[in-house]
mmCIF file of C-alpha atoms in Angstrom:
data_model
loop_
_atom_site.group_PDB
_atom_site.id
_atom_site.type_symbol
_atom_site.label_atom_id
_atom_site.label_comp_id
_atom_site.label_asym_id
_atom_site.label_seq_id
_atom_site.Cartn_x
_atom_site.Cartn_y
_atom_site.Cartn_z
ATOM 1 C CA MET A 253 123.028 112.995 131.691
ATOM 2 C CA CYS A 254 123.699 111.958 128.126
ATOM 3 C CA ASP A 255 121.669 112.632 125.001
ATOM 4 C CA SER A 256 120.743 108.961 124.565
ATOM 5 C CA PHE A 257 118.001 109.173 127.223
ATOM 6 C CA ASP A 258 114.673 108.969 125.385
ATOM 7 C CA GLY A 259 112.090 109.599 128.074
ATOM 8 C CA PRO A 260 110.853 112.794 129.707
ATOM 9 C CA PRO A 261 112.709 114.118 132.738
ATOM 10 C CA PRO A 262 111.849 112.119 135.886
ATOM 11 C CA VAL A 263 109.015 113.672 137.888
ATOM 12 C CA GLY A 264 110.331 115.875 140.673
ATOM 13 C CA HIS A 265 113.878 115.953 139.316
ATOM 14 C CA VAL A 266 113.752 119.118 137.204
ATOM 15 C CA LYS A 267 116.041 121.724 138.723
ATOM 16 C CA ALA A 268 114.541 124.969 139.955
ATOM 17 C CA VAL A 269 117.558 126.874 138.659
ATOM 18 C CA ASP A 270 120.628 125.996 136.637
ATOM 19 C CA PRO A 271 123.019 128.949 136.305
ATOM 20 C CA GLU A 272 125.299 127.159 133.857
ATOM 21 C CA ALA A 273 122.375 126.327 131.560
ATOM 22 C CA ASP A 274 121.178 129.914 131.828
ATOM 23 C CA ALA A 275 124.606 131.174 130.757
ATOM 24 C CA LEU A 276 124.656 128.807 127.806
ATOM 25 C CA MET A 277 121.165 129.927 126.769
ATOM 26 C CA ALA A 278 122.214 133.568 126.919
ATOM 27 C CA GLU A 279 125.172 132.749 124.675
ATOM 28 C CA ALA A 280 122.973 130.888 122.183
ATOM 29 C CA LYS A 281 120.375 133.650 122.029
ATOM 30 C CA ALA A 282 123.092 136.244 121.486
ATOM 31 C CA TYR A 283 124.288 134.335 118.425
ATOM 32 C CA GLN A 284 120.740 133.926 117.117
ATOM 33 C CA SER A 285 119.969 137.613 117.582
ATOM 34 C CA GLU A 286 122.922 138.284 115.264
ATOM 35 C CA GLY A 287 121.613 135.787 112.734
ATOM 36 C CA LYS A 288 124.377 133.294 113.514
ATOM 37 C CA MET A 289 122.083 130.288 113.796
ATOM 38 C CA ALA A 290 124.697 127.581 113.213
ATOM 39 C CA GLN A 291 127.031 129.099 115.794
ATOM 40 C CA SER A 292 124.291 129.005 118.427
ATOM 41 C CA ARG A 293 124.057 125.230 118.296
ATOM 42 C CA SER A 294 127.134 124.447 120.349
ATOM 43 C CA ALA A 295 125.675 126.066 123.463
ATOM 44 C CA LEU A 296 122.198 124.656 122.831
ATOM 45 C CA LYS A 297 123.539 121.130 122.359
ATOM 46 C CA GLU A 298 125.459 121.410 125.611
ATOM 47 C CA ILE A 299 122.213 122.260 127.408
ATOM 48 C CA VAL A 300 120.238 119.334 125.960
ATOM 49 C CA ARG A 301 123.083 116.880 126.538
ATOM 50 C CA TYR A 302 124.306 117.844 129.986
ATOM 51 C CA HIS A 303 121.518 119.982 131.452
ATOM 52 C CA MET A 304 118.375 118.170 130.337
ATOM 53 C CA LEU A 305 116.831 118.733 133.792
ATOM 54 C CA ALA A 306 117.327 122.489 133.548
ATOM 55 C CA PRO A 307 114.206 124.681 133.289
ATOM 56 C CA ASN A 308 115.305 125.875 129.828
ATOM 57 C CA ALA A 309 116.086 122.422 128.363
ATOM 58 C CA ALA A 310 112.836 122.269 126.351
ATOM 59 C CA GLU A 311 113.458 125.759 125.006
ATOM 60 C CA ALA A 312 116.966 124.696 123.994
ATOM 61 C CA ARG A 313 115.477 121.840 121.952
ATOM 62 C CA TYR A 314 113.042 124.238 120.326
ATOM 63 C CA LEU A 315 115.753 126.758 119.453
ATOM 64 C CA LEU A 316 117.873 123.957 118.024
ATOM 65 C CA GLY A 317 114.994 123.075 115.743
ATOM 66 C CA ARG A 318 114.611 126.699 114.686
ATOM 67 C CA SER A 319 118.325 126.988 114.008
ATOM 68 C CA PHE A 320 118.255 123.950 111.729
ATOM 69 C CA GLU A 321 115.213 125.325 109.917
ATOM 70 C CA ALA A 322 117.029 128.606 109.365
ATOM 71 C CA THR A 323 119.889 126.794 107.629
ATOM 72 C CA GLU A 324 117.469 124.543 105.683
ATOM 73 C CA ASP A 325 118.519 121.401 107.547
ATOM 74 C CA TYR A 326 114.904 120.303 107.693
ATOM 75 C CA ARG A 327 115.403 116.671 108.679
ATOM 76 C CA ASP A 328 117.480 117.705 111.704
ATOM 77 C CA ALA A 329 114.938 120.387 112.583
ATOM 78 C CA PHE A 330 112.104 117.855 112.532
ATOM 79 C CA LYS A 331 114.118 115.505 114.745
ATOM 80 C CA GLU A 332 114.793 118.215 117.322
ATOM 81 C CA TYR A 333 111.109 119.118 117.510
ATOM 82 C CA ALA A 334 110.313 115.416 117.858
ATOM 83 C CA LYS A 335 112.688 115.108 120.796
ATOM 84 C CA LEU A 336 111.016 118.062 122.495
ATOM 85 C CA ILE A 337 107.598 116.473 121.932
ATOM 86 C CA ASP A 338 108.741 113.092 123.277
ATOM 87 C CA ARG A 339 110.728 114.319 126.275
ATOM 88 C CA TYR A 340 108.875 117.429 127.405
ATOM 89 C CA PRO A 341 105.152 116.749 126.902
ATOM 90 C CA GLN A 342 104.245 119.265 129.615
ATOM 91 C CA SER A 343 106.240 122.084 128.041
ATOM 92 C CA GLU A 344 104.412 125.151 126.795
ATOM 93 C CA LEU A 345 106.466 124.698 123.610
ATOM 94 C CA TYR A 346 104.943 121.253 122.919
ATOM 95 C CA GLU A 347 102.282 122.503 120.520
ATOM 96 C CA ASP A 348 104.657 125.045 118.998
ATOM 97 C CA ALA A 349 107.014 122.198 118.112
ATOM 98 C CA LEU A 350 104.179 120.214 116.551
ATOM 99 C CA ASN A 351 103.044 123.256 114.604
ATOM 100 C CA ARG A 352 106.562 123.720 113.257
ATOM 101 C CA GLN A 353 106.617 120.074 112.200
ATOM 102 C CA LEU A 354 103.244 120.444 110.497
ATOM 103 C CA ALA A 355 104.335 123.613 108.691
ATOM 104 C CA MET A 356 107.449 121.871 107.365
ATOM 105 C CA ALA A 357 105.476 118.796 106.351
ATOM 106 C CA MET A 358 102.937 120.946 104.482
ATOM 107 C CA ASP A 359 105.704 122.749 102.616
ATOM 108 C CA ALA A 360 107.406 119.446 101.817
ATOM 109 C CA ALA A 361 104.148 117.959 100.523
ATOM 110 C CA ASN A 362 103.653 121.025 98.325
ATOM 111 C CA GLY A 363 107.192 120.797 96.962
ATOM 112 C CA LYS A 364 108.326 123.997 98.691
ATOM 113 C CA LEU A 365 111.190 122.455 100.665
ATOM 114 C CA SER A 366 114.395 121.834 98.779
ATOM 115 C CA VAL A 367 117.187 119.638 100.076
ATOM 116 C CA PRO A 368 120.717 119.155 98.707
ATOM 117 C CA VAL A 369 121.728 115.998 96.856
ATOM 118 C CA PHE A 370 125.132 114.694 95.806
ATOM 119 C CA TRP A 371 127.010 116.716 98.394
ATOM 120 C CA GLY A 372 125.178 119.911 97.547
ATOM 121 C CA ALA A 373 125.682 119.758 93.786
ATOM 122 C CA TRP A 374 122.009 120.693 93.367
ATOM 123 C CA ASN A 375 118.744 120.758 95.291
ATOM 124 C CA THR A 376 115.637 118.657 94.942
ATOM 125 C CA THR A 377 112.295 118.331 96.694
ATOM 126 C CA MET A 378 112.026 116.263 99.842
ATOM 127 C CA GLU A 379 111.780 112.504 99.303
ATOM 128 C CA SER A 380 108.228 111.220 99.365
ATOM 129 C CA SER A 381 109.074 108.650 102.054
ATOM 130 C CA VAL A 382 110.232 111.427 104.385
ATOM 131 C CA VAL A 383 107.060 113.445 103.808
ATOM 132 C CA VAL A 384 104.846 110.421 104.489
ATOM 133 C CA ASN A 385 106.758 109.529 107.668
ATOM 134 C CA TRP A 386 106.629 113.112 108.918
ATOM 135 C CA LEU A 387 102.885 113.376 108.446
ATOM 136 C CA ARG A 388 102.189 109.999 110.045
ATOM 137 C CA GLU A 389 104.320 110.939 113.038
ATOM 138 C CA ILE A 390 102.394 114.193 113.444
ATOM 139 C CA VAL A 391 99.062 112.335 113.313
ATOM 140 C CA GLU A 392 100.283 109.948 115.993
ATOM 141 C CA LYS A 393 101.387 112.704 118.368
ATOM 142 C CA ALA A 394 98.924 115.477 117.609
ATOM 143 C CA PRO A 395 97.350 116.681 120.862
ATOM 144 C CA TYR A 396 93.957 117.499 119.362
ATOM 145 C CA ASN A 397 91.758 116.302 116.538
ATOM 146 C CA ASP A 398 92.009 119.350 114.279
ATOM 147 C CA MET A 399 95.748 119.030 113.890
ATOM 148 C CA ALA A 400 95.554 115.258 113.358
ATOM 149 C CA ALA A 401 92.781 115.649 110.787
ATOM 150 C CA THR A 402 94.745 118.366 108.987
ATOM 151 C CA ALA A 403 97.852 116.188 108.808
ATOM 152 C CA THR A 404 95.833 113.174 107.627
ATOM 153 C CA SER A 405 94.186 115.247 104.907
ATOM 154 C CA ILE A 406 97.552 116.537 103.690
ATOM 155 C CA LEU A 407 98.943 112.998 103.736
ATOM 156 C CA ALA A 408 96.039 111.611 101.704
ATOM 157 C CA LYS A 409 96.308 114.364 99.079
ATOM 158 C CA PHE A 410 100.051 113.849 98.876
ATOM 159 C CA LEU A 411 99.571 110.120 98.276
ATOM 160 C CA VAL A 412 97.109 110.885 95.470
ATOM 161 C CA ASP A 413 99.667 113.211 93.874
ATOM 162 C CA GLN A 414 102.293 110.474 94.214
ATOM 163 C CA GLY A 415 100.124 108.023 92.266
ATOM 164 C CA ARG A 416 99.326 105.876 95.303
ATOM 165 C CA PRO A 417 95.492 105.902 95.238
ATOM 166 C CA GLU A 418 94.907 102.830 97.407
ATOM 167 C CA GLU A 419 97.010 104.226 100.267
ATOM 168 C CA ALA A 420 95.332 107.594 99.821
ATOM 169 C CA ARG A 421 91.884 106.005 100.007
ATOM 170 C CA MET A 422 92.775 104.291 103.276
ATOM 171 C CA GLU A 423 93.996 107.574 104.767
ATOM 172 C CA TYR A 424 90.793 109.352 103.708
ATOM 173 C CA ALA A 425 88.740 106.543 105.222
ATOM 174 C CA ARG A 426 90.683 106.821 108.506
ATOM 175 C CA LEU A 427 90.057 110.544 108.568
ATOM 176 C CA VAL A 428 86.302 110.054 108.259
ATOM 177 C CA GLU A 429 86.201 107.357 110.932
ATOM 178 C CA ARG A 430 88.493 109.028 113.446
ATOM 179 C CA TYR A 431 87.512 112.663 112.925
ATOM 180 C CA PRO A 432 83.898 112.636 111.648
ATOM 181 C CA ASP A 433 83.278 116.199 112.874
ATOM 182 C CA SER A 434 86.332 117.610 111.131
ATOM 183 C CA LYS A 435 85.881 120.147 108.359
ATOM 184 C CA PHE A 436 87.916 117.753 106.199
ATOM 185 C CA ALA A 437 85.561 114.796 106.710
ATOM 186 C CA PRO A 438 83.073 115.522 103.862
ATOM 187 C CA GLU A 439 85.841 115.927 101.287
ATOM 188 C CA ALA A 440 87.527 112.794 102.616
ATOM 189 C CA GLN A 441 84.351 110.721 102.247
ATOM 190 C CA MET A 442 83.843 112.020 98.716
ATOM 191 C CA MET A 443 87.439 111.139 97.861
ATOM 192 C CA VAL A 444 86.941 107.593 99.185
ATOM 193 C CA ALA A 445 84.031 107.203 96.781
ATOM 194 C CA GLN A 446 85.788 108.789 93.832
ATOM 195 C CA LEU A 447 88.942 106.732 94.300
ATOM 196 C CA TRP A 448 86.874 103.534 94.335
ATOM 197 C CA ALA A 449 85.075 104.745 91.211
ATOM 198 C CA ASN A 450 88.341 105.631 89.462
ATOM 199 C CA ASN A 451 89.632 102.156 90.234
ATOM 200 C CA HIS A 452 86.778 100.287 88.544
ATOM 201 C CA THR A 453 88.603 100.005 85.232
ATOM 202 C CA ARG A 454 91.721 98.468 86.793
ATOM 203 C CA GLY A 455 92.350 94.840 87.593
ATOM 204 C CA ASP A 456 89.784 92.070 87.804
ATOM 205 C CA ASN A 457 87.537 93.492 90.517
ATOM 206 C CA ASN A 458 85.490 95.986 88.524
ATOM 207 C CA LEU A 459 82.149 95.032 90.041
ATOM 208 C CA VAL A 460 83.586 95.066 93.568
ATOM 209 C CA ASN A 461 85.137 98.491 93.033
ATOM 210 C CA LEU A 462 81.922 99.893 91.609
ATOM 211 C CA SER A 463 79.938 98.427 94.494
ATOM 212 C CA ASN A 464 82.333 99.987 97.012
ATOM 213 C CA ALA A 465 82.097 103.318 95.202
ATOM 214 C CA ARG A 466 78.295 103.193 95.297
ATOM 215 C CA GLU A 467 78.326 102.442 99.021
ATOM 216 C CA ALA A 468 80.787 105.267 99.680
ATOM 217 C CA PHE A 469 78.651 107.789 97.762
ATOM 218 C CA GLU A 470 75.564 106.613 99.646
ATOM 219 C CA GLU A 471 77.449 106.902 102.930
ATOM 220 C CA PHE A 472 78.305 110.506 102.075
ATOM 221 C CA SER A 473 74.626 111.378 101.767
ATOM 222 C CA LEU A 474 73.899 109.601 105.064
ATOM 223 C CA ARG A 475 76.759 111.176 106.998
ATOM 224 C CA PHE A 476 76.352 114.656 105.561
ATOM 225 C CA PRO A 477 72.705 114.992 104.465
ATOM 226 C CA LYS A 478 72.797 118.812 104.590
ATOM 227 C CA HIS A 479 76.047 119.166 102.674
ATOM 228 C CA PRO A 480 75.797 120.897 99.265
ATOM 229 C CA GLU A 481 77.278 117.783 97.634
ATOM 230 C CA ALA A 482 74.769 115.347 99.195
ATOM 231 C CA ARG A 483 72.471 115.315 96.164
ATOM 232 C CA LYS A 484 75.419 114.895 93.817
ATOM 233 C CA ALA A 485 76.597 111.944 95.929
ATOM 234 C CA LEU A 486 73.225 110.218 95.522
ATOM 235 C CA SER A 487 73.340 110.852 91.792
ATOM 236 C CA GLU A 488 76.823 109.350 91.632
ATOM 237 C CA ALA A 489 75.612 106.333 93.604
ATOM 238 C CA SER A 490 72.914 105.770 90.975
ATOM 239 C CA ASN A 491 75.508 106.166 88.248
ATOM 240 C CA MET A 492 77.663 103.498 89.905
ATOM 241 C CA GLU A 493 74.606 101.223 89.905
ATOM 242 C CA ARG A 494 74.154 101.768 86.171
ATOM 243 C CA LEU A 495 77.833 101.054 85.568
ATOM 244 C CA MET A 496 77.558 97.856 87.587
ATOM 245 C CA ILE A 497 74.693 96.715 85.381
ATOM 246 C CA SER A 498 76.710 97.585 82.270
ATOM 247 C CA GLN A 499 79.620 95.653 83.683
ATOM 248 C CA GLN A 500 77.362 92.668 84.321
ATOM 249 C CA LEU A 501 76.287 92.866 80.702
ATOM 250 C CA GLU A 502 79.933 92.738 79.596
ATOM 251 C CA VAL A 503 80.595 89.755 81.838
ATOM 252 C CA GLY A 504 77.669 87.971 80.204
ATOM 253 C CA ARG A 505 78.980 88.882 76.762
ATOM 254 C CA TYR A 506 82.359 87.390 77.689
ATOM 255 C CA TYR A 507 80.716 84.131 78.801
ATOM 256 C CA LEU A 508 78.712 84.015 75.570
ATOM 257 C CA GLU A 509 81.295 85.001 72.975
ATOM 258 C CA ARG A 510 84.668 84.099 74.484
ATOM 259 C CA SER A 511 84.428 81.271 77.012
ATOM 260 C CA HIS A 512 81.179 79.757 75.695
ATOM 261 C CA GLU A 513 79.815 79.227 79.196
ATOM 262 C CA TYR A 514 76.219 79.707 78.137
ATOM 263 C CA THR A 515 74.540 78.958 81.459
ATOM 264 C CA SER A 516 76.612 81.697 83.140
ATOM 265 C CA ALA A 517 75.861 84.060 80.254
ATOM 266 C CA ILE A 518 72.129 83.445 80.625
ATOM 267 C CA PHE A 519 72.320 84.165 84.344
ATOM 268 C CA CYS A 520 74.109 87.493 83.718
ATOM 269 C CA PHE A 521 71.718 88.625 80.987
ATOM 270 C CA GLU A 522 68.647 87.769 83.068
ATOM 271 C CA ASP A 523 70.096 89.711 85.992
ATOM 272 C CA VAL A 524 70.619 92.762 83.760
ATOM 273 C CA ILE A 525 67.054 92.496 82.427
ATOM 274 C CA ARG A 526 65.673 92.386 85.995
ATOM 275 C CA GLN A 527 67.241 95.801 86.567
ATOM 276 C CA LYS A 528 65.678 97.384 83.488
ATOM 277 C CA LYS A 529 64.469 100.464 85.392
ATOM 278 C CA LEU A 530 68.006 101.388 86.392
ATOM 279 C CA ASN A 531 69.627 100.825 82.997
ATOM 280 C CA PRO A 532 67.105 100.328 80.185
ATOM 281 C CA GLU A 533 69.770 100.490 77.422
ATOM 282 C CA ALA A 534 71.765 97.639 78.943
ATOM 283 C CA ALA A 535 68.565 95.652 79.537
ATOM 284 C CA ALA A 536 67.537 95.999 75.887
ATOM 285 C CA GLU A 537 70.905 94.723 74.718
ATOM 286 C CA ALA A 538 70.810 91.918 77.280
ATOM 287 C CA GLN A 539 67.435 90.823 75.909
ATOM 288 C CA GLU A 540 68.945 90.313 72.459
ATOM 289 C CA LEU A 541 72.002 88.522 73.799
ATOM 290 C CA LEU A 542 69.865 86.330 76.033
ATOM 291 C CA ALA A 543 68.149 84.840 73.000
ATOM 292 C CA LYS A 544 71.543 84.044 71.451
ATOM 293 C CA ALA A 545 72.777 82.495 74.694
ATOM 294 C CA LYS A 546 69.724 80.280 75.015
ATOM 295 C CA ALA A 547 70.018 79.176 71.406
ATOM 296 C CA ALA A 548 73.705 78.396 71.859
ATOM 297 C CA ALA A 549 72.972 76.474 75.057
ATOM 298 C CA ALA A 550 70.283 74.426 73.330
ATOM 299 C CA SER A 551 72.606 73.660 70.405
ATOM 300 C CA GLN A 552 75.367 72.620 72.806
ATOM 301 C CA THR A 553 72.975 70.272 74.593
ATOM 302 C CA VAL A 554 71.947 68.639 71.323
ATOM 303 C CA SER A 555 75.524 68.131 70.164
ATOM 304 C CA GLU A 556 76.519 66.624 73.498
ATOM 305 C CA SER A 557 73.616 64.181 73.400
#
């Protein structure tokens, strides 16, 4: 049976005993007990390649992963754990393999894993693409919600640190939707709101971003009404509303002073004035600009006639 087989062992075909595999395992463990992790791989690889139906085949995969970890070959270690997870889902080592993957991914995300570059000339932190792929694979295969939520939270924070806020926001939103009872859910919902709020000064969708931020803060207070941050979330929602009104004022100012679209300017200023209770300063300024817009509109009408 060659190593290219990707599925779990066929049901009912696992051998009750395999003396040759047992002998190879004893050899591998003897090397590992002496700290000779690389030397143990030959025997372990023989088990997983030619004795994949042996009772100790899953353990051989696990020990291969551990041997690669010991020599800081983290990519190979992750792959070996992945093969165990894919091919031996009933193994008692299934969750251990996932936990090892998660531990490596956490260290990689925190910059604690170093890998050689340029044929070992120096070491650097793990590539961001590898970290993201590792964490997404763990989320996909995690056997219970806590592990999946943990991996998603780490992934989202990593994406923030990498300057990828939109991807991070989507991961936080997935966490809240898929794992609403997770201990990470409140922080994730708050991060969704804050990332929308942080984005309101970028691009041409300021009002949309502020509106999304307001809704996300309000959703926090609805989802987690007893959370210590619930009152702060409502306050932030009100602040987003005030910023939206200020933004509307600036849009009206642009129509008035730059593009000379006076009808649109009047509409914006009147909308700001209607929301005086929420932002009295903006409403007062809008009142002054409204008079100018109406005067300019009247003058334009006269000149056109």
